[in-house]
Each structure stands twice: as C-alpha cells, then as structure tokens.
Amino acid sequence: MTSSDTPAPERAAAEQPIPVFERPPAVIRFFDRTEEAIRSRLAKRTFFRRVFQLDRDWMTRITMLMVIASVFWGILGAVDIFGWRTQVTAFALGQPLHLSNQEMYSALTLHGIRMLFGFAQQLELALFGVIFVTAFGLTPRHKWAYYLSFLLLNLSMLLMEGPFYLYPIFNDNYFPATGWYFYSPLGIRGLSEYVASPLWYLGWIALSAAVIIWSGWMLLHFRDWWRSHRGQVHRVPPFALFVLATVVLIPLSYVTVLASSTWDLFNYFGVGPVNPLVNQVLFWFFGHGVVYVLFLIPITAFYFLVPIFAKRPIYSYRAAFVAAVVFTILTPLLSIHHLYLTPVPPWAAWTTMALTFLIVIPSAITFFTIWMTTKGVKKGEWQWNAVTLFLLLSFAGTMAGGLTGPDNNTMSFDIDLHNTLFIVSHFHAIALLSIAAGGFAVVYAAFPLLAGRLWYSPRLAQAHFVSTAIGWSGLVMFMDLLGSDGILRRSLIFPLNPAVVADQVWLTVFVVVSIGAQLFFVANILLTMFKGELLTVQGLSLDEIIRKMAQSTHPKPTVPISDVKFERRTPRPRREGAERTWITVVVVLIVTVLVATSPLTLSDSTAIGTPADPPAGSEYFSLVGHQYYWEVHEAGPIVGSFSDVMVVHAGQWVAVNATAEGATCGFYIPFRNLPVVDIQVIPDAMSYWLFQAPSIPGVYGAPDSEYNGPWFGQDMAALVVLPATGTASLAQYESNGGEGDIYNPPVWAANGVVLTGDDEGLFNNSVPGPTLTATPGVVSFHYYVPMSTIGIDNYLVNVTSTDPNGQQEYLAAHGDTLPYQFGIYTINTTGGNLVPVAGTTMPLKVGSVLNETATLAAGVYVYGLVSPVSYVYNPAGESTWMTGSQQGQIMGLWGILWVSP
Amino acid sequence: MSADPAPPARGITPFVWFGVAIAVGAAWALFMGLSYYNVPTFTESALPTIAGVAIAVVAFLVIGAWAPANE
C-alpha cells in the first residue's frame, strides 16, 4: 500500500478539557468515574494491566476486552465440539456414551453460536473497529455505545446458553438443542415437542442489538472522517470499502433475525400464528448474510495486507470498488438458496439460484485483483511470515470452500448434498480455511499494536500455522468424505460401516489437532503480553508498523520493512483490460451454467411444491413428520398405516405428500445407484415428490434429514421394498449394496442372533435394527436390553428425577419390566396395518436375554417395539416455560424380519 | 529488531505461490463435486456446474499469467 492510499494516523490527544456545555450526561459521568475507579485499582496489578491494557486509551482497552472475550468463547466453542466428537467417536466404536442427547446436541448448537458470534463476529468487530480508527487517524467517540455493544454481544452468548440447575443436582440438560440456525418452529412452546428457554430468543435479540449499535458507531466515525477530509481525499482505501460493506450488511442482515426472533418469541407466549416457512425464509436472509459478513474478514485482510506486503497499490481500484458494491447489493437477497428443498415457488428458487451465481462475480474480481497485486513482486521482496502464510492459506481455503458454493447453489445438485456433511465440509472450508485463516492473518498483523509488544515467539507462530493448516484441512476432508457417502450433519447416529467409522475417527483426530494447534497461539499471545519486546513506532508509517509487527513472527526476517517508492509503469487501461477479460469469462460461464441447469431446477422445484401426477399403479404416501417418527398412511396397491415403515413393491412409482407437526423434517433416501430422494417437510405446508422405488426387494434406510430435536438421530424410517410378486431373498439386495443407500440397516441371519440394546435405545447401534433373515419355518432369535444402558437419557424408561438411580429404581420396583410390547408383526398390505404374530408379543424386560420363537411363512415382518415410545423429560418438575422442556415419540428398538425361501 | 537486511532476489515469487494456492484449493473443490459421480442424475444435475467451475479456474490461471504485472 502506498502512503497515498491510506491517510497517515493522527495522534489525537486522549484527554482534553471539555467545555461545560458539552459535558456528558450525569449517567455517563457516573459510568466514567466507575470505570476509572475500577481501571486504576486493577492497573496496579501487572497481570491485569498487561492483559487488559489498562494503561492505554479506552478504545484499546475495549478492543482488548473484545479480543479476550472472543478467545474465551472460542475456547468454549472448542470444548463444545470436543464434547460432541467424543460422543460421536464413542458411538462409532461401540463405546458407552457419557453425555445426554440434550447435552450433545446443545454442545453442537453452542459450538456454532459461540464460534460464529462470540468468537468470529466479536473478533471481526474488534479488529475492524480498531483498524478503521487507527488507519483513518480518528479520535474515537461514544465510548459507552461501544461498551454497550460489547456487553450486549456477550450477554447474548450467556442468554443463548440457557438456564441450568446447580441445585439440588447439577443439571445442564436445558442447554438449547436447537441448532445455530432456526428450524422454525423447533423450540417454540406450544408448537414444538422440544421447547427451548425463551432466553434463547432474547439472546438473538440482544445479539442483533449489539451489532447494530456497533454498525451505527462505525458509521458515525466514518462520517467524522469524511467530513474532516472532504476535498482532501478522492477515494476510500480499498480495504475500507469492505469494512464499510460490513457496516452496511450487518444491520441489513440482523434486522431479519431480529424480526424472526421477535416473531418466535411472540409465538412462544402464544401470540401467533407463526408461519414456519416464511419464518425460515426470513431467518435465512440473516443466516446467509451473516456468513458473508464474516467472509468479509479475509476479503478485508487481503485488500488491507497484500498491498502492504507487496509494497505496491492494489491492481485495480475500480475492480475492488465494483466488487464491494456488487457484494453489498447481492448478499441480502440470497436467503432462499438454503431452502431449495422446501415448497417455495419455483420462480423464487430459480431467481435465488441466478442471484447466487451472480455473487460469484465480486469474489472472482477480488481474487483476481488480489492475485494480480502480487504479480511483479520478486521473491526477495516478500516475506513469508505468519501474516502472509495465513493469507496464503486463506486464499487456498477460499478456493476450496468457495468453489463448492456453486455445487450447493445448483438446485438439482443440492438434492444430493442437502443436510449432509458435505454442507458442513463446505461451511468449515469457508469458516476455517478462509475466514479464520484470514482472521489470524489480521490478528498476527494487529495484535502487537494492541499489546504494545512485538510477537514473542516466531517458532510458536510457525507451529501454530503448520498445525492449524493440517488440522483444518484434515477435518474439512473427512467431513467431505462422510458427506459424499450421504452421512447426515448433526446426527449422533449413523451407520457403522467400516469406512464411515474410520472417517469419523479420523475426523475426530483432526478436530483434536485443530484444537491443539490453537494452544501454540494462546501461548504466544500470553508470552507476548508479558515478555514481548516493546513495540516502537516512532518515524514509521502505518504500513511499516504492520510489516514490523509481522516480521516478529519470522525467525530470520530478510525483507526490509521500509516503504519503497512505487512508480506505476503498467497503465490503468491495460490492468483493467485484464480484469474485464476475466469478468467477461466469468459472466459467460455463469450464464451457460444457468441455462444448462435451469430446466432440471425448475422441474425439481415444481415437483416439491406441486402434487405429482403419477403413473397408474403408483403408491401414495401421506407422511406426517413428528418429533421423532414418521406417521405413514398408504393408498394404492398397498393400503395401510404404519409408524416409520413405508411399504412398496419393487419398481413401483411412489407419490409422496408430506407435512410435519412440531418441527421441520426431511424425507431422505440417499441412494447412489438411483436418484437421491430429499425433500424438506415443513409444518403448515405440503411437500411433494415422485420417485421410483428400487427394483430390488430389500430394506432401505430413510433417515430424517432435518434436525428436529434431541432424538433426531432415532428418527429413521425403513422403505420396505417387497417383490412385485411372490417372495424374494435379500441376496441380490446385498450384492447390489442396497442401491448404495448407506443408511440401510445391516443384514443378519435371524436364527440364534442376540440383538443387544445400546445407550441410545437402539439394537446394535442401528436404527432400524439389523434386518434379520430366515427361511420359512421356525425362526428363533434373542434380544437383550442391558441394565447398564438405562440411564437418564434412555428414552425407554420414562422416569426422570433428580435421583441419578431413579430409572433403575423404577425398574427394580416393576420387576425390570417396561409397559411396551415387544413382538413380531406381519405387514398386512390390505389395510390391516401391523398384525402381531400369535404368541410373539411380550412386555419388554430389561437386563434379561429374551427369546422370540415363531413359525413363520415367507414374507416380511416387523420386529421389536413397533409403536413410538412417549418420552417426557421433567426431573423433579424442573421443566418449565423458563427452562424449556422436551418430550417426543421415539422409535428405536425395531427392525425388519425378512423370511424367504 | 536489527537493521533492514538486503533481500535475495531469485526464487519462486509470491505470485506463483498464490497461483499454486488457487490451483490446490480449486482442485479440492472439484474433487468434492466429482465425488458424486455415482449418483445417476450427476451428468444432468451437477456436471454443468462442475465443468463451469473447472473452466473458470483454468481461465483464471491463464488470464492471470497473461495479464500485465502490477508495476
């Protein structure tokens, strides 16, 4: 960056006499006095003085508080994901689980909340604020507005965490298991079986208020700068364009979550109605926008730092300007691309798809412009320190994450990807490899300015970079491998096939590496604050100061930090000509891809929102998604009503119409040899789909693809494909790999097998349980629900108390017997539903190996508990409107028995 | 901090390293998309987008190599 791009910092006097008529209100003076009293006392202790920078100006002090708070939430977010991964790994390896479902899913929710908002958003506000004020040489004003923003933001994190009990026993089962993004009406009292505390919604409102106040504060200061420099500068520095984009996009994005949260809160107290689909659309204006707001961290880092280290101005200012403007205009318009599989109007889906493709343009401009800024820089003029290395990682990470964005955005392709770990991989490629890497570049470039000291250890900085790059790349890769297999996001329960188990374990390993890597960073931060060399900036320009700070992360710096005189030799028309050529190519490609994918997009979107006109002989599924099972009503050649069982003949067309009660669900069958079935099912709306059942008889797994509460993992149905006529064995099904549906339950020979219950109330970590096969005649198998699997979180024993042994005590008092009938049931396809086989039904007994024996004809049967088990969590009456509550109808101990010659 | 040392002038430039970063990141993104090749609708639903991304990456690198330096 040349000195002409950025105004030199001005050192305004921190404390000046204030005329009486400009004295602040009494309340502000009271706050000032109180703050000063606290500051002066704490400043006497070195630890507090150094950590909180108590001998510095108020802007530095608040910024330091924000940085510390963001690191705090980041650490908690890391603990959250570590907790979740330990349980996922335990499930994968068949080990006992130590957290309740509520705790596990809350950990996942809070991981997202704390990382995105407590950590990343807060760090963004802190860094953008201080860089903006420093680079523009401003005297910061309105201290208490800035404090208020800080306090509200961190208060929102506490509110969203929800209540927990310390007495009579510690109980944190009321953490919000809702998802960092809304699945309206999940969590709303009276509408959802799972109810979050109203603090959750108040937290969103507080967060919105916090960042909108910050934006207003920034706009006021930008106005200050503009007024004081009117006529002196002819353009805003390129990086500041993107800071301004952030300032504009934050209120535009957060106002929608403010609206949807307020709407939810009203509904929580019975003032409605809520329209779940409209509410979700409203939320996603925020949900999409906020990720792009965070994406402006690396973008701003590139525009700010690359010219500084290249010691030359940006390649094309006009291109950067266009990118900032287009980015700001398009970002608030893209909500619906998260809702392609809901019954939104096809025109809305197509328009959003087109707009989303268009937002590639500002990114394309940015990355071309930044890359070209480095063209002409010789090796010896560029230092690979922690700042530039993280910029490089962010550059690669943005490519890896950003270029999968068009895949998600292609509606017809989204059917294959939606709600799988592919999405989570894409998101983390952006969140970690792009956003966080760019954020670390800025932190390494700016933190010494806050601490007043140069980085203590270049080796720690290098170790941080290398281990972080390895950890993040690994976790993104294994998330993707799982996602491309069809494994769902947010689900503790997944098929234990060897590849999935291995990928889950590796994913945990890389999560641990990623967390461990940050210890190098935290150690360097602490050492820098207490042992770092004092930063001296006399006589240095801002660019030189930043290079000096960055150089302290390199063990043997070789590149001078001094500014060099830059004389432009390549004229602007030639540079802009290259930019235009590139953008023309991008536009042509976007139009081409849009034209190529539009027909399927429009037909798929129409199919979700419009009743199908199926061929004669089709089966009609009327589905109602509950928390946590599918109520199935069938008409056509097969007539019947079932729970979680869907029955068709091989090759039959199936017309689905589906709605939900309580929370949004997803009807998902991740075939690989056949087209994937994946639609979102929303309360108060109807979703449709038409698909052809596999031609090979068998039992196909159909998990609920949309998270809808703490028992979401158990919410898996079976598509039972009967032979078109007569009987068929499962040999072809097994050799074919069950059409590639990874959620198909394993196939076991029935005779002699012992089905064993697990901590999640499933047989052998599978739902549906293993598909048992037998030949006609006497069929005999055992089942066993160990006493050790019964605990506070096993839905089977519906006793919740503050006594940790309450469930076992209930069993002891009832002869270890539960009031649910285990049995073998015939599937009557002519309206008889499930008919118990005589002599097979018996109450479920815990802690004993029980035997089922029956003489069965060829056919398909359902075994186990074939009706949902009601679950209510209310230990000692602790579930209230204030704490939240959970209940539901859960099916886990069941499976298909396939009898064929 | 010691006085500014004299920089070496030869070697791989940051422009090349950033180009490599683009190629590696883009290759990963394409691999992620192509991992769905076994879904029957892949050619119709996904391939146009993936091909578009691939062409864009190649064009990006070619135009970048051809474009005048930032001098």
Short mmCIF file of N, CA and C in Angstrom, two decimals, chain A residues 118-239:
data_model
loop_
_atom_site.label_atom_id
_atom_site.label_comp_id
_atom_site.label_asym_id
_atom_site.label_seq_id
_atom_site.Cartn_x
_atom_site.Cartn_y
_atom_site.Cartn_z
N GLY A 118 -19.82 -15.36 19.22
CA GLY A 118 -18.98 -14.98 20.35
C GLY A 118 -17.52 -14.81 19.94
N PHE A 119 -17.05 -15.71 19.09
CA PHE A 119 -15.66 -15.65 18.67
C PHE A 119 -15.51 -14.82 17.38
N ALA A 120 -15.96 -15.37 16.26
CA ALA A 120 -15.63 -14.75 14.97
C ALA A 120 -16.25 -13.37 14.80
N GLN A 121 -17.58 -13.27 15.09
CA GLN A 121 -18.23 -11.97 14.90
C GLN A 121 -17.61 -10.92 15.82
N GLN A 122 -17.37 -11.31 17.08
CA GLN A 122 -16.82 -10.34 18.03
C GLN A 122 -15.40 -9.93 17.65
N LEU A 123 -14.62 -10.92 17.18
CA LEU A 123 -13.26 -10.60 16.76
C LEU A 123 -13.27 -9.68 15.55
N GLU A 124 -14.22 -9.94 14.64
CA GLU A 124 -14.35 -9.08 13.46
C GLU A 124 -14.66 -7.64 13.87
N LEU A 125 -15.62 -7.50 14.79
CA LEU A 125 -15.98 -6.15 15.23
C LEU A 125 -14.78 -5.48 15.89
N ALA A 126 -14.07 -6.24 16.73
CA ALA A 126 -12.92 -5.68 17.45
C ALA A 126 -11.84 -5.21 16.47
N LEU A 127 -11.50 -6.09 15.55
CA LEU A 127 -10.39 -5.77 14.64
C LEU A 127 -10.78 -4.68 13.65
N PHE A 128 -11.97 -4.79 13.09
CA PHE A 128 -12.39 -3.78 12.11
C PHE A 128 -12.49 -2.42 12.78
N GLY A 129 -12.97 -2.42 14.02
CA GLY A 129 -13.10 -1.15 14.73
C GLY A 129 -11.75 -0.49 14.94
N VAL A 130 -10.80 -1.24 15.48
CA VAL A 130 -9.52 -0.64 15.82
C VAL A 130 -8.70 -0.31 14.56
N ILE A 131 -8.80 -1.19 13.55
CA ILE A 131 -8.06 -0.91 12.31
C ILE A 131 -8.63 0.34 11.63
N PHE A 132 -9.95 0.41 11.63
CA PHE A 132 -10.62 1.55 11.00
C PHE A 132 -10.20 2.85 11.67
N VAL A 133 -10.26 2.86 12.99
CA VAL A 133 -9.92 4.08 13.73
C VAL A 133 -8.44 4.42 13.57
N THR A 134 -7.59 3.38 13.63
CA THR A 134 -6.15 3.62 13.51
C THR A 134 -5.77 4.07 12.10
N ALA A 135 -6.24 3.33 11.12
CA ALA A 135 -5.85 3.64 9.74
C ALA A 135 -6.38 4.99 9.29
N PHE A 136 -7.53 5.38 9.81
CA PHE A 136 -8.12 6.64 9.41
C PHE A 136 -7.72 7.79 10.34
N GLY A 137 -6.91 7.48 11.35
CA GLY A 137 -6.44 8.52 12.25
C GLY A 137 -7.55 9.22 12.99
N LEU A 138 -8.55 8.45 13.44
CA LEU A 138 -9.71 9.06 14.08
C LEU A 138 -9.58 9.10 15.59
N THR A 139 -10.23 10.06 16.19
CA THR A 139 -10.36 10.06 17.64
C THR A 139 -11.68 9.38 17.97
N PRO A 140 -11.63 8.23 18.62
CA PRO A 140 -12.88 7.52 18.86
C PRO A 140 -13.78 8.27 19.83
N ARG A 141 -15.07 8.22 19.55
CA ARG A 141 -16.07 8.86 20.41
C ARG A 141 -17.11 7.84 20.85
N HIS A 142 -18.03 8.29 21.68
CA HIS A 142 -19.16 7.45 22.10
C HIS A 142 -18.68 6.15 22.72
N LYS A 143 -17.85 6.30 23.73
CA LYS A 143 -17.26 5.12 24.39
C LYS A 143 -18.33 4.18 24.91
N TRP A 144 -19.39 4.74 25.51
CA TRP A 144 -20.36 3.85 26.16
C TRP A 144 -21.26 3.15 25.17
N ALA A 145 -21.41 3.70 24.01
CA ALA A 145 -22.12 2.96 22.96
C ALA A 145 -21.31 1.73 22.57
N TYR A 146 -19.99 1.94 22.49
CA TYR A 146 -19.11 0.82 22.13
C TYR A 146 -19.12 -0.23 23.24
N TYR A 147 -19.06 0.25 24.49
CA TYR A 147 -19.15 -0.66 25.63
C TYR A 147 -20.48 -1.43 25.60
N LEU A 148 -21.55 -0.69 25.31
CA LEU A 148 -22.88 -1.32 25.30
C LEU A 148 -22.94 -2.44 24.26
N SER A 149 -22.37 -2.16 23.10
CA SER A 149 -22.33 -3.18 22.06
C SER A 149 -21.58 -4.42 22.56
N PHE A 150 -20.44 -4.18 23.18
CA PHE A 150 -19.63 -5.28 23.71
C PHE A 150 -20.41 -6.07 24.76
N LEU A 151 -21.05 -5.33 25.68
CA LEU A 151 -21.77 -6.00 26.76
C LEU A 151 -22.96 -6.79 26.24
N LEU A 152 -23.71 -6.21 25.31
CA LEU A 152 -24.88 -6.90 24.77
C LEU A 152 -24.47 -8.15 24.01
N LEU A 153 -23.38 -8.04 23.26
CA LEU A 153 -22.95 -9.20 22.49
C LEU A 153 -22.61 -10.37 23.42
N ASN A 154 -21.89 -10.07 24.48
CA ASN A 154 -21.50 -11.15 25.38
C ASN A 154 -22.65 -11.59 26.27
N LEU A 155 -23.56 -10.66 26.56
CA LEU A 155 -24.78 -11.05 27.27
C LEU A 155 -25.59 -12.01 26.41
N SER A 156 -25.63 -11.75 25.11
CA SER A 156 -26.40 -12.62 24.21
C SER A 156 -25.87 -14.04 24.24
N MET A 157 -24.55 -14.19 24.37
CA MET A 157 -23.97 -15.53 24.44
C MET A 157 -24.46 -16.24 25.71
N LEU A 158 -24.52 -15.50 26.80
CA LEU A 158 -24.99 -16.09 28.05
C LEU A 158 -26.48 -16.45 27.96
N LEU A 159 -27.26 -15.56 27.36
CA LEU A 159 -28.69 -15.83 27.24
C LEU A 159 -28.94 -17.06 26.37
N MET A 160 -28.21 -17.15 25.28
CA MET A 160 -28.45 -18.29 24.37
C MET A 160 -28.00 -19.60 24.98
N GLU A 161 -27.11 -19.52 25.94
CA GLU A 161 -26.68 -20.74 26.61
C GLU A 161 -27.82 -21.35 27.39
N GLY A 162 -28.76 -20.52 27.82
CA GLY A 162 -29.93 -21.03 28.53
C GLY A 162 -29.64 -21.33 29.98
N PRO A 163 -30.69 -21.71 30.70
CA PRO A 163 -30.52 -21.95 32.13
C PRO A 163 -29.97 -23.34 32.43
N PHE A 164 -29.39 -23.49 33.59
CA PHE A 164 -29.05 -24.82 34.09
C PHE A 164 -29.18 -24.81 35.60
N TYR A 165 -29.34 -25.98 36.14
CA TYR A 165 -29.53 -26.11 37.59
C TYR A 165 -28.21 -26.45 38.27
N LEU A 166 -27.95 -25.72 39.35
CA LEU A 166 -26.82 -26.06 40.19
C LEU A 166 -27.28 -26.90 41.38
N TYR A 167 -28.59 -26.77 41.74
CA TYR A 167 -29.12 -27.43 42.92
C TYR A 167 -30.52 -27.91 42.63
N PRO A 168 -31.00 -29.03 43.09
CA PRO A 168 -30.36 -29.95 44.04
C PRO A 168 -29.27 -30.81 43.41
N ILE A 169 -29.34 -31.08 42.10
CA ILE A 169 -28.18 -31.69 41.45
C ILE A 169 -27.88 -30.87 40.21
N PHE A 170 -26.61 -30.88 39.85
CA PHE A 170 -26.25 -30.13 38.65
C PHE A 170 -26.97 -30.72 37.45
N ASN A 171 -27.60 -29.86 36.69
CA ASN A 171 -28.37 -30.33 35.53
C ASN A 171 -28.25 -29.30 34.41
N ASP A 172 -27.51 -29.65 33.39
CA ASP A 172 -27.38 -28.72 32.26
C ASP A 172 -28.13 -29.24 31.04
N ASN A 173 -29.18 -30.03 31.31
CA ASN A 173 -29.94 -30.57 30.19
C ASN A 173 -30.90 -29.57 29.57
N TYR A 174 -30.82 -28.33 29.98
CA TYR A 174 -31.67 -27.31 29.36
C TYR A 174 -30.88 -26.38 28.45
N PHE A 175 -29.64 -26.73 28.21
CA PHE A 175 -28.93 -26.01 27.13
C PHE A 175 -29.74 -26.16 25.84
N PRO A 176 -29.70 -25.21 24.96
CA PRO A 176 -30.60 -25.26 23.80
C PRO A 176 -30.12 -26.22 22.71
N ALA A 177 -30.85 -27.28 22.53
CA ALA A 177 -30.52 -28.22 21.45
C ALA A 177 -31.34 -27.86 20.22
N THR A 178 -31.09 -26.68 19.69
CA THR A 178 -31.94 -26.19 18.61
C THR A 178 -31.23 -26.02 17.28
N GLY A 179 -29.93 -25.85 17.28
CA GLY A 179 -29.25 -25.56 16.02
C GLY A 179 -28.91 -24.09 15.96
N TRP A 180 -27.70 -23.77 15.48
CA TRP A 180 -27.34 -22.35 15.46
C TRP A 180 -28.22 -21.60 14.49
N TYR A 181 -28.81 -22.30 13.53
CA TYR A 181 -29.78 -21.63 12.68
C TYR A 181 -31.15 -22.21 12.97
N PHE A 182 -32.15 -21.47 12.60
CA PHE A 182 -33.51 -21.82 13.01
C PHE A 182 -34.07 -22.96 12.17
N TYR A 183 -34.83 -23.81 12.83
CA TYR A 183 -35.64 -24.79 12.13
C TYR A 183 -37.07 -24.51 12.55
N SER A 184 -37.49 -23.28 12.43
CA SER A 184 -38.81 -22.87 12.92
C SER A 184 -39.85 -23.93 12.58
N PRO A 185 -40.73 -24.32 13.47
CA PRO A 185 -40.91 -23.78 14.81
C PRO A 185 -40.22 -24.60 15.89
N LEU A 186 -39.14 -25.28 15.59
CA LEU A 186 -38.43 -26.05 16.61
C LEU A 186 -38.08 -25.16 17.80
N GLY A 187 -38.44 -25.61 18.97
CA GLY A 187 -38.08 -24.88 20.19
C GLY A 187 -39.17 -23.97 20.71
N ILE A 188 -40.23 -23.73 19.92
CA ILE A 188 -41.26 -22.78 20.36
C ILE A 188 -42.32 -23.50 21.18
N ARG A 189 -42.56 -22.98 22.35
CA ARG A 189 -43.54 -23.58 23.25
C ARG A 189 -44.92 -23.60 22.57
N GLY A 190 -45.58 -24.74 22.68
CA GLY A 190 -46.91 -24.87 22.09
C GLY A 190 -46.88 -25.34 20.65
N LEU A 191 -45.76 -25.21 19.99
CA LEU A 191 -45.66 -25.62 18.60
C LEU A 191 -44.72 -26.80 18.42
N SER A 192 -43.74 -26.91 19.31
CA SER A 192 -42.72 -27.94 19.15
C SER A 192 -42.70 -28.83 20.40
N GLU A 193 -42.46 -30.12 20.20
CA GLU A 193 -42.35 -31.03 21.36
C GLU A 193 -41.12 -30.68 22.18
N TYR A 194 -40.06 -30.26 21.49
CA TYR A 194 -38.87 -29.82 22.18
C TYR A 194 -38.95 -28.30 22.32
N VAL A 195 -38.84 -27.81 23.53
CA VAL A 195 -39.02 -26.37 23.79
C VAL A 195 -37.74 -25.80 24.39
N ALA A 196 -37.23 -24.78 23.77
CA ALA A 196 -36.07 -24.08 24.31
C ALA A 196 -36.54 -22.99 25.27
N SER A 197 -35.65 -22.57 26.13
CA SER A 197 -35.97 -21.47 27.03
C SER A 197 -36.17 -20.18 26.21
N PRO A 198 -37.07 -19.30 26.66
CA PRO A 198 -37.22 -18.02 25.94
C PRO A 198 -35.93 -17.20 25.94
N LEU A 199 -35.01 -17.55 26.85
CA LEU A 199 -33.73 -16.83 26.86
C LEU A 199 -33.02 -16.96 25.51
N TRP A 200 -33.27 -18.08 24.86
CA TRP A 200 -32.67 -18.31 23.53
C TRP A 200 -33.05 -17.20 22.56
N TYR A 201 -34.34 -16.88 22.53
CA TYR A 201 -34.82 -15.86 21.58
C TYR A 201 -34.38 -14.46 22.04
N LEU A 202 -34.40 -14.27 23.36
CA LEU A 202 -33.92 -12.98 23.87
C LEU A 202 -32.43 -12.79 23.54
N GLY A 203 -31.70 -13.89 23.56
CA GLY A 203 -30.28 -13.83 23.20
C GLY A 203 -30.08 -13.34 21.77
N TRP A 204 -30.90 -13.84 20.85
CA TRP A 204 -30.80 -13.38 19.47
C TRP A 204 -31.10 -11.88 19.36
N ILE A 205 -32.10 -11.46 20.14
CA ILE A 205 -32.47 -10.05 20.09
C ILE A 205 -31.32 -9.19 20.63
N ALA A 206 -30.70 -9.66 21.73
CA ALA A 206 -29.57 -8.91 22.30
C ALA A 206 -28.38 -8.88 21.32
N LEU A 207 -28.15 -10.00 20.67
CA LEU A 207 -27.04 -10.05 19.69
C LEU A 207 -27.29 -9.07 18.55
N SER A 208 -28.54 -9.07 18.07
CA SER A 208 -28.87 -8.15 16.97
C SER A 208 -28.65 -6.71 17.40
N ALA A 209 -29.12 -6.39 18.60
CA ALA A 209 -28.95 -5.01 19.10
C ALA A 209 -27.47 -4.66 19.20
N ALA A 210 -26.66 -5.62 19.68
CA ALA A 210 -25.23 -5.36 19.88
C ALA A 210 -24.55 -4.97 18.57
N VAL A 211 -24.77 -5.75 17.55
CA VAL A 211 -24.03 -5.50 16.31
C VAL A 211 -24.59 -4.30 15.55
N ILE A 212 -25.89 -4.05 15.71
CA ILE A 212 -26.46 -2.87 15.04
C ILE A 212 -25.90 -1.60 15.71
N ILE A 213 -25.74 -1.63 17.02
CA ILE A 213 -25.11 -0.48 17.71
C ILE A 213 -23.68 -0.29 17.20
N TRP A 214 -22.97 -1.40 17.04
CA TRP A 214 -21.58 -1.31 16.53
C TRP A 214 -21.57 -0.68 15.13
N SER A 215 -22.49 -1.12 14.30
CA SER A 215 -22.54 -0.56 12.94
C SER A 215 -22.81 0.94 12.97
N GLY A 216 -23.74 1.33 13.85
CA GLY A 216 -24.04 2.76 13.96
C GLY A 216 -22.81 3.53 14.42
N TRP A 217 -22.08 2.96 15.36
CA TRP A 217 -20.86 3.59 15.87
C TRP A 217 -19.84 3.76 14.74
N MET A 218 -19.71 2.74 13.94
CA MET A 218 -18.75 2.80 12.83
C MET A 218 -19.18 3.85 11.80
N LEU A 219 -20.48 3.88 11.52
CA LEU A 219 -20.97 4.85 10.53
C LEU A 219 -20.73 6.28 11.01
N LEU A 220 -20.93 6.51 12.30
CA LEU A 220 -20.69 7.85 12.86
C LEU A 220 -19.23 8.26 12.66
N HIS A 221 -18.33 7.32 12.90
CA HIS A 221 -16.91 7.64 12.77
C HIS A 221 -16.50 7.80 11.32
N PHE A 222 -17.15 7.01 10.45
CA PHE A 222 -16.85 7.19 9.04
C PHE A 222 -17.32 8.58 8.60
N ARG A 223 -18.48 8.96 9.12
CA ARG A 223 -18.97 10.31 8.81
C ARG A 223 -17.97 11.36 9.32
N ASP A 224 -17.44 11.16 10.51
CA ASP A 224 -16.45 12.09 11.06
C ASP A 224 -15.27 12.24 10.10
N TRP A 225 -14.78 11.09 9.66
CA TRP A 225 -13.61 11.10 8.77
C TRP A 225 -13.95 11.79 7.45
N TRP A 226 -15.11 11.46 6.93
CA TRP A 226 -15.50 12.02 5.63
C TRP A 226 -15.60 13.55 5.70
N ARG A 227 -16.22 14.02 6.80
CA ARG A 227 -16.39 15.47 6.97
C ARG A 227 -15.03 16.17 7.13
N SER A 228 -14.17 15.53 7.91
CA SER A 228 -12.89 16.20 8.20
C SER A 228 -11.92 16.12 7.02
N HIS A 229 -12.15 15.21 6.09
CA HIS A 229 -11.24 15.06 4.96
C HIS A 229 -11.91 15.44 3.63
N ARG A 230 -13.05 16.08 3.71
CA ARG A 230 -13.76 16.44 2.49
C ARG A 230 -12.84 17.31 1.61
N GLY A 231 -12.69 16.89 0.39
CA GLY A 231 -11.85 17.65 -0.54
C GLY A 231 -10.39 17.29 -0.46
N GLN A 232 -9.98 16.55 0.58
CA GLN A 232 -8.57 16.19 0.71
C GLN A 232 -8.26 14.81 0.13
N VAL A 233 -9.23 13.92 0.16
CA VAL A 233 -9.01 12.59 -0.40
C VAL A 233 -10.04 12.35 -1.50
N HIS A 234 -9.61 11.63 -2.51
CA HIS A 234 -10.54 11.41 -3.61
C HIS A 234 -11.12 10.01 -3.60
N ARG A 235 -10.64 9.18 -2.70
CA ARG A 235 -11.26 7.85 -2.64
C ARG A 235 -10.97 7.18 -1.29
N VAL A 236 -11.86 6.25 -0.95
CA VAL A 236 -11.71 5.48 0.28
C VAL A 236 -10.71 4.37 0.01
N PRO A 237 -9.81 4.08 0.96
CA PRO A 237 -8.88 2.97 0.72
C PRO A 237 -9.63 1.68 0.42
N PRO A 238 -9.06 0.83 -0.44
CA PRO A 238 -9.80 -0.38 -0.88
C PRO A 238 -10.29 -1.24 0.27
N PHE A 239 -9.44 -1.47 1.28
CA PHE A 239 -9.89 -2.34 2.37
C PHE A 239 -11.07 -1.73 3.10
#
